[in-house]
mmCIF file of C-alpha atoms in Angstrom:
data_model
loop_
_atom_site.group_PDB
_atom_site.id
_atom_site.type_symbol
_atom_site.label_atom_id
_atom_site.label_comp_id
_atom_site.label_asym_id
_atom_site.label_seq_id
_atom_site.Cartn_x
_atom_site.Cartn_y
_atom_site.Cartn_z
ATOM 1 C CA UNK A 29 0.000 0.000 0.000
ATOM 2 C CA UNK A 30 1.263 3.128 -1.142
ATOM 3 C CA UNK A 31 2.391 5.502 1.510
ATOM 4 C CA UNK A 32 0.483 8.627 0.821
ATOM 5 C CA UNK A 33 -3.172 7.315 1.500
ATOM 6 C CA UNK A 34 -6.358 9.310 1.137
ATOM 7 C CA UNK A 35 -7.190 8.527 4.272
ATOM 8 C CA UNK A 36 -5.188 8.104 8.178
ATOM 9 C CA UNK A 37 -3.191 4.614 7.524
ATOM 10 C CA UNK A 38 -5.961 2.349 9.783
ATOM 11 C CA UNK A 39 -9.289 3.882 7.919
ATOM 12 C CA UNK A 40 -7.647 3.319 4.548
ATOM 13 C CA UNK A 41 -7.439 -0.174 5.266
ATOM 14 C CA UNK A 42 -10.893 -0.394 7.242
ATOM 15 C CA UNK A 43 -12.539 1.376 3.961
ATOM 16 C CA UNK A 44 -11.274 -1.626 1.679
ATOM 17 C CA UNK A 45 -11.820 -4.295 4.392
ATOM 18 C CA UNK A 46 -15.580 -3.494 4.415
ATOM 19 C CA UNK A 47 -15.822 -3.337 0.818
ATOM 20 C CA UNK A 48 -14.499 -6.454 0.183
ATOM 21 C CA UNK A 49 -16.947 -7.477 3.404
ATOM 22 C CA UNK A 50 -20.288 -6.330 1.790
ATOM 23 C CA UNK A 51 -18.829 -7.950 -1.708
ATOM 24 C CA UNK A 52 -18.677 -11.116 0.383
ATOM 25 C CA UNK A 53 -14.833 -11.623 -0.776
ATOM 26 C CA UNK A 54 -14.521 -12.580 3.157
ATOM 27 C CA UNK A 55 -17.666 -15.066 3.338
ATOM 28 C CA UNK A 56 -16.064 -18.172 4.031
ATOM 29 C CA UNK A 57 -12.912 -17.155 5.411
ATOM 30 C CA UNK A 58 -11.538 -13.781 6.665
ATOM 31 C CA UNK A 59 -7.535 -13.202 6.412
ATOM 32 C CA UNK A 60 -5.473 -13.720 9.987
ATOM 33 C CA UNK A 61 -3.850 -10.435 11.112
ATOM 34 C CA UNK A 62 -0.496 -11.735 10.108
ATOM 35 C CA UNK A 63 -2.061 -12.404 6.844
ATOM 36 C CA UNK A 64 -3.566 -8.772 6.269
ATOM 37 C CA UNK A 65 -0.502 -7.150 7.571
ATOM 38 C CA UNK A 66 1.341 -8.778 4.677
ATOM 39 C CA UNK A 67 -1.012 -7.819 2.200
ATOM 40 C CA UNK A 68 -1.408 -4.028 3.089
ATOM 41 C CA UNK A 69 2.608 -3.588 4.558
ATOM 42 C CA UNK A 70 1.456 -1.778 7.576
ATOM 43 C CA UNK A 71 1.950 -2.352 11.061
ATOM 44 C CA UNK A 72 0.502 -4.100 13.969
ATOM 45 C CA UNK A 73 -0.893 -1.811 15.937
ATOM 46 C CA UNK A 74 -2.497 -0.349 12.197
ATOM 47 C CA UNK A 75 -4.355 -3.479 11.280
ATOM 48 C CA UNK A 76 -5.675 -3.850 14.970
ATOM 49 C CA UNK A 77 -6.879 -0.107 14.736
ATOM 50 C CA UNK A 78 -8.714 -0.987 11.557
ATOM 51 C CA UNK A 79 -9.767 -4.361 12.728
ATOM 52 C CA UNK A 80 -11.441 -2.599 15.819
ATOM 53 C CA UNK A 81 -13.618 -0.163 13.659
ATOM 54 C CA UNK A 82 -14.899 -3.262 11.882
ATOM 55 C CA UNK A 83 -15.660 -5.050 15.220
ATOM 56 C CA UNK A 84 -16.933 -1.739 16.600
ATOM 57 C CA UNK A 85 -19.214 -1.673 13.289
ATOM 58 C CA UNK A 86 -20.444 -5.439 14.280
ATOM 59 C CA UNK A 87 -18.965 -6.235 10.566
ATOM 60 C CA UNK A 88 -16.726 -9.048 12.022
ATOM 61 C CA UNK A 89 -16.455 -10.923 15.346
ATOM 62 C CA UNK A 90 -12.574 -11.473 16.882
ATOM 63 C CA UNK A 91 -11.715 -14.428 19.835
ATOM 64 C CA UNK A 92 -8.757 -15.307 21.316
ATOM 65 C CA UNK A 93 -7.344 -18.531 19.717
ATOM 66 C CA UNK A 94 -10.626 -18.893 17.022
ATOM 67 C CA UNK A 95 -9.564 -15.921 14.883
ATOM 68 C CA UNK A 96 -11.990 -13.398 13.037
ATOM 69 C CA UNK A 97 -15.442 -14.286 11.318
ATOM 70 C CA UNK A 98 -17.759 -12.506 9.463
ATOM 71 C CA UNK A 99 -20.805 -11.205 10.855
ATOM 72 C CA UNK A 100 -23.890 -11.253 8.731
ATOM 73 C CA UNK A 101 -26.288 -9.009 9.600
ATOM 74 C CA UNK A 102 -29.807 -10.571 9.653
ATOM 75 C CA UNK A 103 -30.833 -8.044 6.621
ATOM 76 C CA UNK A 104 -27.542 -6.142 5.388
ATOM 77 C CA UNK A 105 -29.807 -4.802 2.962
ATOM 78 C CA UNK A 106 -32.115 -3.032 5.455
ATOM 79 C CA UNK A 107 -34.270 0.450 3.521
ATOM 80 C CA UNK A 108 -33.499 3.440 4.931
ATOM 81 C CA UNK A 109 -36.111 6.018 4.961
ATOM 82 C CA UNK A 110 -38.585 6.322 2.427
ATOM 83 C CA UNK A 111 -37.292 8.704 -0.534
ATOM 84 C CA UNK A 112 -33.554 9.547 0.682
ATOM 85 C CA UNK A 113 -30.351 7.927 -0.455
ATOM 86 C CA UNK A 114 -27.805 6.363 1.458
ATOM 87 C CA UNK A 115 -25.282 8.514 0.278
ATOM 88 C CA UNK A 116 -22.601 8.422 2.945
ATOM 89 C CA UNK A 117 -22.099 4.606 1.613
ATOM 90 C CA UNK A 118 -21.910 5.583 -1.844
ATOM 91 C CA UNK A 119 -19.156 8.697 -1.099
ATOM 92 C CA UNK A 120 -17.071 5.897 1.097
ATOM 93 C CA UNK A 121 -17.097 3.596 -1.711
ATOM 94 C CA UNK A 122 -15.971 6.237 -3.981
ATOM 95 C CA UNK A 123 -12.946 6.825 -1.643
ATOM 96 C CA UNK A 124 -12.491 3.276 -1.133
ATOM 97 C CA UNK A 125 -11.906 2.936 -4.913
ATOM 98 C CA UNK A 126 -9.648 5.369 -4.884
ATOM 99 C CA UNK A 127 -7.357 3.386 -2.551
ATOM 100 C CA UNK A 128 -5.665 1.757 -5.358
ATOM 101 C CA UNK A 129 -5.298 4.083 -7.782
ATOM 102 C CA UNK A 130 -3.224 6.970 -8.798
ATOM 103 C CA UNK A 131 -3.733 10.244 -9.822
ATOM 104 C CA UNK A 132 -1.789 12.768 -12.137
ATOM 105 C CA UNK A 133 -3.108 16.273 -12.137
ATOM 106 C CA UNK A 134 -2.519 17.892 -15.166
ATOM 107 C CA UNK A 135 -4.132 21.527 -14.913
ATOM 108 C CA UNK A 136 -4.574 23.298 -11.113
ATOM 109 C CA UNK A 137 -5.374 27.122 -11.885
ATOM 110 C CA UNK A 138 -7.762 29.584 -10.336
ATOM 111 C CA UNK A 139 -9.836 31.111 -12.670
ATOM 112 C CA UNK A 140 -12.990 33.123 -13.114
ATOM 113 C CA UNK A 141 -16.372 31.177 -12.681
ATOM 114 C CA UNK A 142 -17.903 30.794 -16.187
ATOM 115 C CA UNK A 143 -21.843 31.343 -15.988
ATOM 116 C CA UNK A 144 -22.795 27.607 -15.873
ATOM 117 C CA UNK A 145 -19.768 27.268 -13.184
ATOM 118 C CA UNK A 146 -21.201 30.200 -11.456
ATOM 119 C CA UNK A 147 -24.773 29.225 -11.726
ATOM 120 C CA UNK A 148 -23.471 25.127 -10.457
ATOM 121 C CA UNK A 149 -21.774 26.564 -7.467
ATOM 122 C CA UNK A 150 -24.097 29.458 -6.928
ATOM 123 C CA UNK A 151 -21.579 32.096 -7.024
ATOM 124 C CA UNK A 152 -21.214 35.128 -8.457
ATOM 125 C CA UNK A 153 -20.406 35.782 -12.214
ATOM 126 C CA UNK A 154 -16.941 35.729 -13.004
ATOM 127 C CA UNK A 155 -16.147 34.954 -8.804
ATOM 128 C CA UNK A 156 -12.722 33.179 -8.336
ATOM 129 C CA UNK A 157 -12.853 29.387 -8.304
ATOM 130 C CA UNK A 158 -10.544 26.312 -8.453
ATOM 131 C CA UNK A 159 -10.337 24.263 -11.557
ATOM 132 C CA UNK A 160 -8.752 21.433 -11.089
ATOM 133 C CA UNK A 161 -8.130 18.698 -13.757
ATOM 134 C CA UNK A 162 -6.628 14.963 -13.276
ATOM 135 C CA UNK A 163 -6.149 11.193 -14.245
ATOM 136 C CA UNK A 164 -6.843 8.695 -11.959
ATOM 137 C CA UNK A 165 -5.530 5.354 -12.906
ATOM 138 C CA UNK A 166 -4.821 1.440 -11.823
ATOM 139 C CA UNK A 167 -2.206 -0.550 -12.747
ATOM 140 C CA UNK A 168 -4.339 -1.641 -15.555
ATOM 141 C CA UNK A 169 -3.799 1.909 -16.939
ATOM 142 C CA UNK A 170 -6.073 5.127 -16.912
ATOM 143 C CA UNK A 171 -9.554 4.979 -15.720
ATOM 144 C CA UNK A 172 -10.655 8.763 -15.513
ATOM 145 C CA UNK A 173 -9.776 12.124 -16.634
ATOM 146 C CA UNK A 174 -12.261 14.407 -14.407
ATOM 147 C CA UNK A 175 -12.213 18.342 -14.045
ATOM 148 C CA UNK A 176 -13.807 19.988 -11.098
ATOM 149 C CA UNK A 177 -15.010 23.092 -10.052
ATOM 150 C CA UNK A 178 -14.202 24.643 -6.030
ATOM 151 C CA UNK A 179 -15.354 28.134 -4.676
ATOM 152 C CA UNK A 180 -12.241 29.947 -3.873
ATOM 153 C CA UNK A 181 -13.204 30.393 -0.547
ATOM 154 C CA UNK A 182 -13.078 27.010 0.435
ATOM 155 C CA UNK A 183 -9.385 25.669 -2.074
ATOM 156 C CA UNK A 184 -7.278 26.853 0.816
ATOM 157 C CA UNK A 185 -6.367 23.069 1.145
ATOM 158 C CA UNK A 186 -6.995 21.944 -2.496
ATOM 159 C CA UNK A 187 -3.334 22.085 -3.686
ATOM 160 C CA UNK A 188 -1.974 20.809 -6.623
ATOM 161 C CA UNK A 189 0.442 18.251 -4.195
ATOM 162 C CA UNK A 190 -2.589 17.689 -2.236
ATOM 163 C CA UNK A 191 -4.993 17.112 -5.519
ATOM 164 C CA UNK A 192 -2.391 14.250 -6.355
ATOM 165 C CA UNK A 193 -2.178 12.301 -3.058
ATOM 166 C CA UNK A 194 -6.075 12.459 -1.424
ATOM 167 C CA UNK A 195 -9.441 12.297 -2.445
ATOM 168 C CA UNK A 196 -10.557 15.660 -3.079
ATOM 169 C CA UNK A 197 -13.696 14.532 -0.555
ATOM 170 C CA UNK A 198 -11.949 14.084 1.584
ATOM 171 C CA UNK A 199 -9.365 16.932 1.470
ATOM 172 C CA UNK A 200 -12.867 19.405 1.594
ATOM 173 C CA UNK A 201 -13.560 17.399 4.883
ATOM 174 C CA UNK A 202 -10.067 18.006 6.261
ATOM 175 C CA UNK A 203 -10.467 21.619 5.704
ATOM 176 C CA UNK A 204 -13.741 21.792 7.920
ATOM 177 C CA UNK A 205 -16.089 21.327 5.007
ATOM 178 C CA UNK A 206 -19.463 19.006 6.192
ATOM 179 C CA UNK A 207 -20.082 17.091 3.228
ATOM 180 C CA UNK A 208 -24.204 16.481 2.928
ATOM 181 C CA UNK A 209 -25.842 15.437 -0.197
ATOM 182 C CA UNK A 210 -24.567 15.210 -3.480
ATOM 183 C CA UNK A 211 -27.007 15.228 -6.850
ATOM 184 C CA UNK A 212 -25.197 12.998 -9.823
ATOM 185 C CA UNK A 213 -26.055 12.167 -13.605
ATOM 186 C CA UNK A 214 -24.579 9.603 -15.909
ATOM 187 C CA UNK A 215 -24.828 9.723 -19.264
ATOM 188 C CA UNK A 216 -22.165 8.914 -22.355
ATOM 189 C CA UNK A 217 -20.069 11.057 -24.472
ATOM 190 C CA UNK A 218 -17.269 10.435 -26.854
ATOM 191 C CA UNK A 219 -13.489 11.278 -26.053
ATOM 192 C CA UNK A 220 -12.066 14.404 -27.581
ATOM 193 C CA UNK A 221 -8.452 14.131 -28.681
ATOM 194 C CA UNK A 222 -7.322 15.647 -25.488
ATOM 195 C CA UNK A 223 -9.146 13.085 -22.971
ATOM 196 C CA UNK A 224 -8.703 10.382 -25.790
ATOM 197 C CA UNK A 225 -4.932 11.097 -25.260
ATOM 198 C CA UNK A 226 -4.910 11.204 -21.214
ATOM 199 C CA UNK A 227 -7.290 8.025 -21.175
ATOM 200 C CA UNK A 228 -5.484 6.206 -23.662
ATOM 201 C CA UNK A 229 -8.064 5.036 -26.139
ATOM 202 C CA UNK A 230 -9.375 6.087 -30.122
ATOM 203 C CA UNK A 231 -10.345 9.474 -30.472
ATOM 204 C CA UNK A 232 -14.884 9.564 -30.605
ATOM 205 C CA UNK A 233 -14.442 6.631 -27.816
ATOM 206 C CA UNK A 234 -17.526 6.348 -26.097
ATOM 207 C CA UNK A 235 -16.992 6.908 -22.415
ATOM 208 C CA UNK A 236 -19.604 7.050 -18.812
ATOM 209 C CA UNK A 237 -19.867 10.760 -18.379
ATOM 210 C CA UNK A 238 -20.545 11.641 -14.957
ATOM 211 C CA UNK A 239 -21.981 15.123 -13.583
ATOM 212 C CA UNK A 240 -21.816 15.454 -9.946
ATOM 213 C CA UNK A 241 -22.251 18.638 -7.183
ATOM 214 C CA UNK A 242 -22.034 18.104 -4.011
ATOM 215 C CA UNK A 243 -23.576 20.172 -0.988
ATOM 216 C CA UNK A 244 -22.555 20.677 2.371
ATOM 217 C CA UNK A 245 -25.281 20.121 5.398
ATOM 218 C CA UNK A 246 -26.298 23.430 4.789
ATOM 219 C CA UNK A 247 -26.926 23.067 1.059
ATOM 220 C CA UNK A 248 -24.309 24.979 -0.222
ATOM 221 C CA UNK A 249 -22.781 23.311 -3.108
ATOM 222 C CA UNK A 250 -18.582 22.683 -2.572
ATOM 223 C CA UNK A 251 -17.857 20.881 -5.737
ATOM 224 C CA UNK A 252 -18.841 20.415 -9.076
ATOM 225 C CA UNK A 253 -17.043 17.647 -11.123
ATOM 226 C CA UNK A 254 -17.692 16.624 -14.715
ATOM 227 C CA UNK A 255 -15.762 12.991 -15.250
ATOM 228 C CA UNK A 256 -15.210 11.034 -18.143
ATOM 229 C CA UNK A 257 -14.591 7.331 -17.465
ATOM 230 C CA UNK A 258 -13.477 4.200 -19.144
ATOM 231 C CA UNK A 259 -16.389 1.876 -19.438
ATOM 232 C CA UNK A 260 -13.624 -0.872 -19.638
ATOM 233 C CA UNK A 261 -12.532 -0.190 -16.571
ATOM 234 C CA UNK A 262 -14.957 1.624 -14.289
ATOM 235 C CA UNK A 263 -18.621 0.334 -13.723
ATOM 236 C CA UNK A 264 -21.141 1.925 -11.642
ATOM 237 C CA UNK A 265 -24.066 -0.145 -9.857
ATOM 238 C CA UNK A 266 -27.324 1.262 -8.534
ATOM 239 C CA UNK A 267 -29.804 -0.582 -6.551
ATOM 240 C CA UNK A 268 -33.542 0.801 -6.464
ATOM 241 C CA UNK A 269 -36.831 -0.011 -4.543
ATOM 242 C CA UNK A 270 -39.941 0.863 -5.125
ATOM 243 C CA UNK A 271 -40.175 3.415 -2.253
ATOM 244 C CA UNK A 272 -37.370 5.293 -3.874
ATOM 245 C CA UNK A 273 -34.560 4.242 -1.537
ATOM 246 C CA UNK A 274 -30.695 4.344 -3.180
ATOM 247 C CA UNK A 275 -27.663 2.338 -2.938
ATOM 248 C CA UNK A 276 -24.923 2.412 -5.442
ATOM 249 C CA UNK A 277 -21.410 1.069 -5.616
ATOM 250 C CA UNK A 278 -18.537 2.006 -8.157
ATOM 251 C CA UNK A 279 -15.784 -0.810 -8.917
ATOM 252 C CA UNK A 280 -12.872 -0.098 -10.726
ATOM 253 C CA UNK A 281 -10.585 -3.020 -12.963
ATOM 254 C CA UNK A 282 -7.036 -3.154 -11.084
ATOM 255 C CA UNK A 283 -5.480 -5.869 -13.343
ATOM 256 C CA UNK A 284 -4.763 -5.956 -17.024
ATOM 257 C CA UNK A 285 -6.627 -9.038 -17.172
ATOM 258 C CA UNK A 286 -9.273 -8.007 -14.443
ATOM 259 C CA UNK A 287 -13.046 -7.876 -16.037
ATOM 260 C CA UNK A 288 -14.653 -4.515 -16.579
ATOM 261 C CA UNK A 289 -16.439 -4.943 -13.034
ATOM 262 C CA UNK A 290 -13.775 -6.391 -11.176
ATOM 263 C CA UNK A 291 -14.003 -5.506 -7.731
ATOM 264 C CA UNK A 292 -11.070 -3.341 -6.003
#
């Protein structure tokens, strides 16, 4: 695990423990501590720290001399309430997937707020905001080239060394931002030469497009980002019920021979 982690050392590995534990990857058998310490290279008293949050969670179960077991819930797939989405599952499993990646960020500028950008963000016409564009990509190669949008006021922490180590989630958290809702729409476009050229793939490639703004808990919105993804390697999943409840996963492919929804 790379050393410059999205996340404190422990929660990185807790967020990709509990993915693979809701993908049931840990089912019949979950990893010894030894075992897990290998994987991740981190220390003891790290994989404890994440091991506890899962406990704490009532994901696993831990006994002296029997090891760790999964816990399954009686109904892991319990509704929440009628007509909201579970969106603090979704924006951990975006972060999750980001665990394994790496990003390159090719333009970090401040700039004037075009009128959709100031309209998105509800700002003033031509207001200062952060436009930020990168590549996040697996070993398998590039998976996204996405360009967002930050009020000035709150890119104090959104620098162009931070933009290429964290999640820029979580870097709005970090800087005192209370991440609430977030509205999101996927639809498909085809790759101009410039994003043909970052993603590596034909020029007119069809790729996901995905539209997102996100609001704080007061309903301010913090972020806008417009991404462009592989459809190779980056596959979004949305569950829906009939009362209107929400819960979506993204996976990204890791491996050059990994399937377009292999799980990270």
């Amino acid at each position: 695990m790379q050393q410059s982690l999205p996340l404190p050392k422990y929660h990185s590995v807790y967020l990709v423990l509990k993915e693979r534990l809701r993908d049931g990857l840990y089912d019949a058998r979950v990893p010894g501590e030894m075992e897990l310490m290998e994987e991740f290279g981190v220390s003891r008293a790290t994989m404890r720290k994440a091991l506890e949050n899962l406990s704490t969670e009532g994901l696993i179960e831990r006994a002296a001399g029997r090891g760790t077991r999964r816990v399954h819930a009686p109904d892991d797939a319990a509704p929440t309430k009628a007509g909201t989405s579970r969106l603090t599952g979704l924006l951990d499993n975006i972060v999750a997937a980001s665990l394994d990646t790496t990003v390159k960020v090719l333009e970090h500028d401040t700039v004037e707020a075009s009128d959709p950008v100031a309209s998105t963000l509800q700002v003033p016409p031509r207001a200062q905001v952060l436009r930020a564009v990168r590549v996040r990509s697996t070993r398998a190669g590039p998976v996204s080239h996405i360009t967002t949008w930050v009020p000035h006021a709150l890119a104090r922490g959104l620098g162009r060394k931070q933009l290429g180590k964290k999640a820029i989630l979580v870097l709005l958290e970090e800087s005192g931002v209370d991440i609430g809702r977030a509205t999101q729409s996927i639809s498909a476009k085809q790759a101009d030469a410039g994003v043909a050229a970052a993603l590596d793939v034909p020029l007119g490639s069809a790729l996901l497009s995905v539209n997102r703004v996100v609001f704080d808990n007061e309903e301010r919105p913090v972020l806008w980002l417009q991404g462009l993804y592989r459809p190779d390697r980056y596959e979004y999943e949305m569950d829906l019920s009939r009362v209107g409840d929400i819960d979506a996963k993204v996976w990204v492919a890791n491996h050059r021979s990994a399937p377009a929804n292999g799980r990270d």
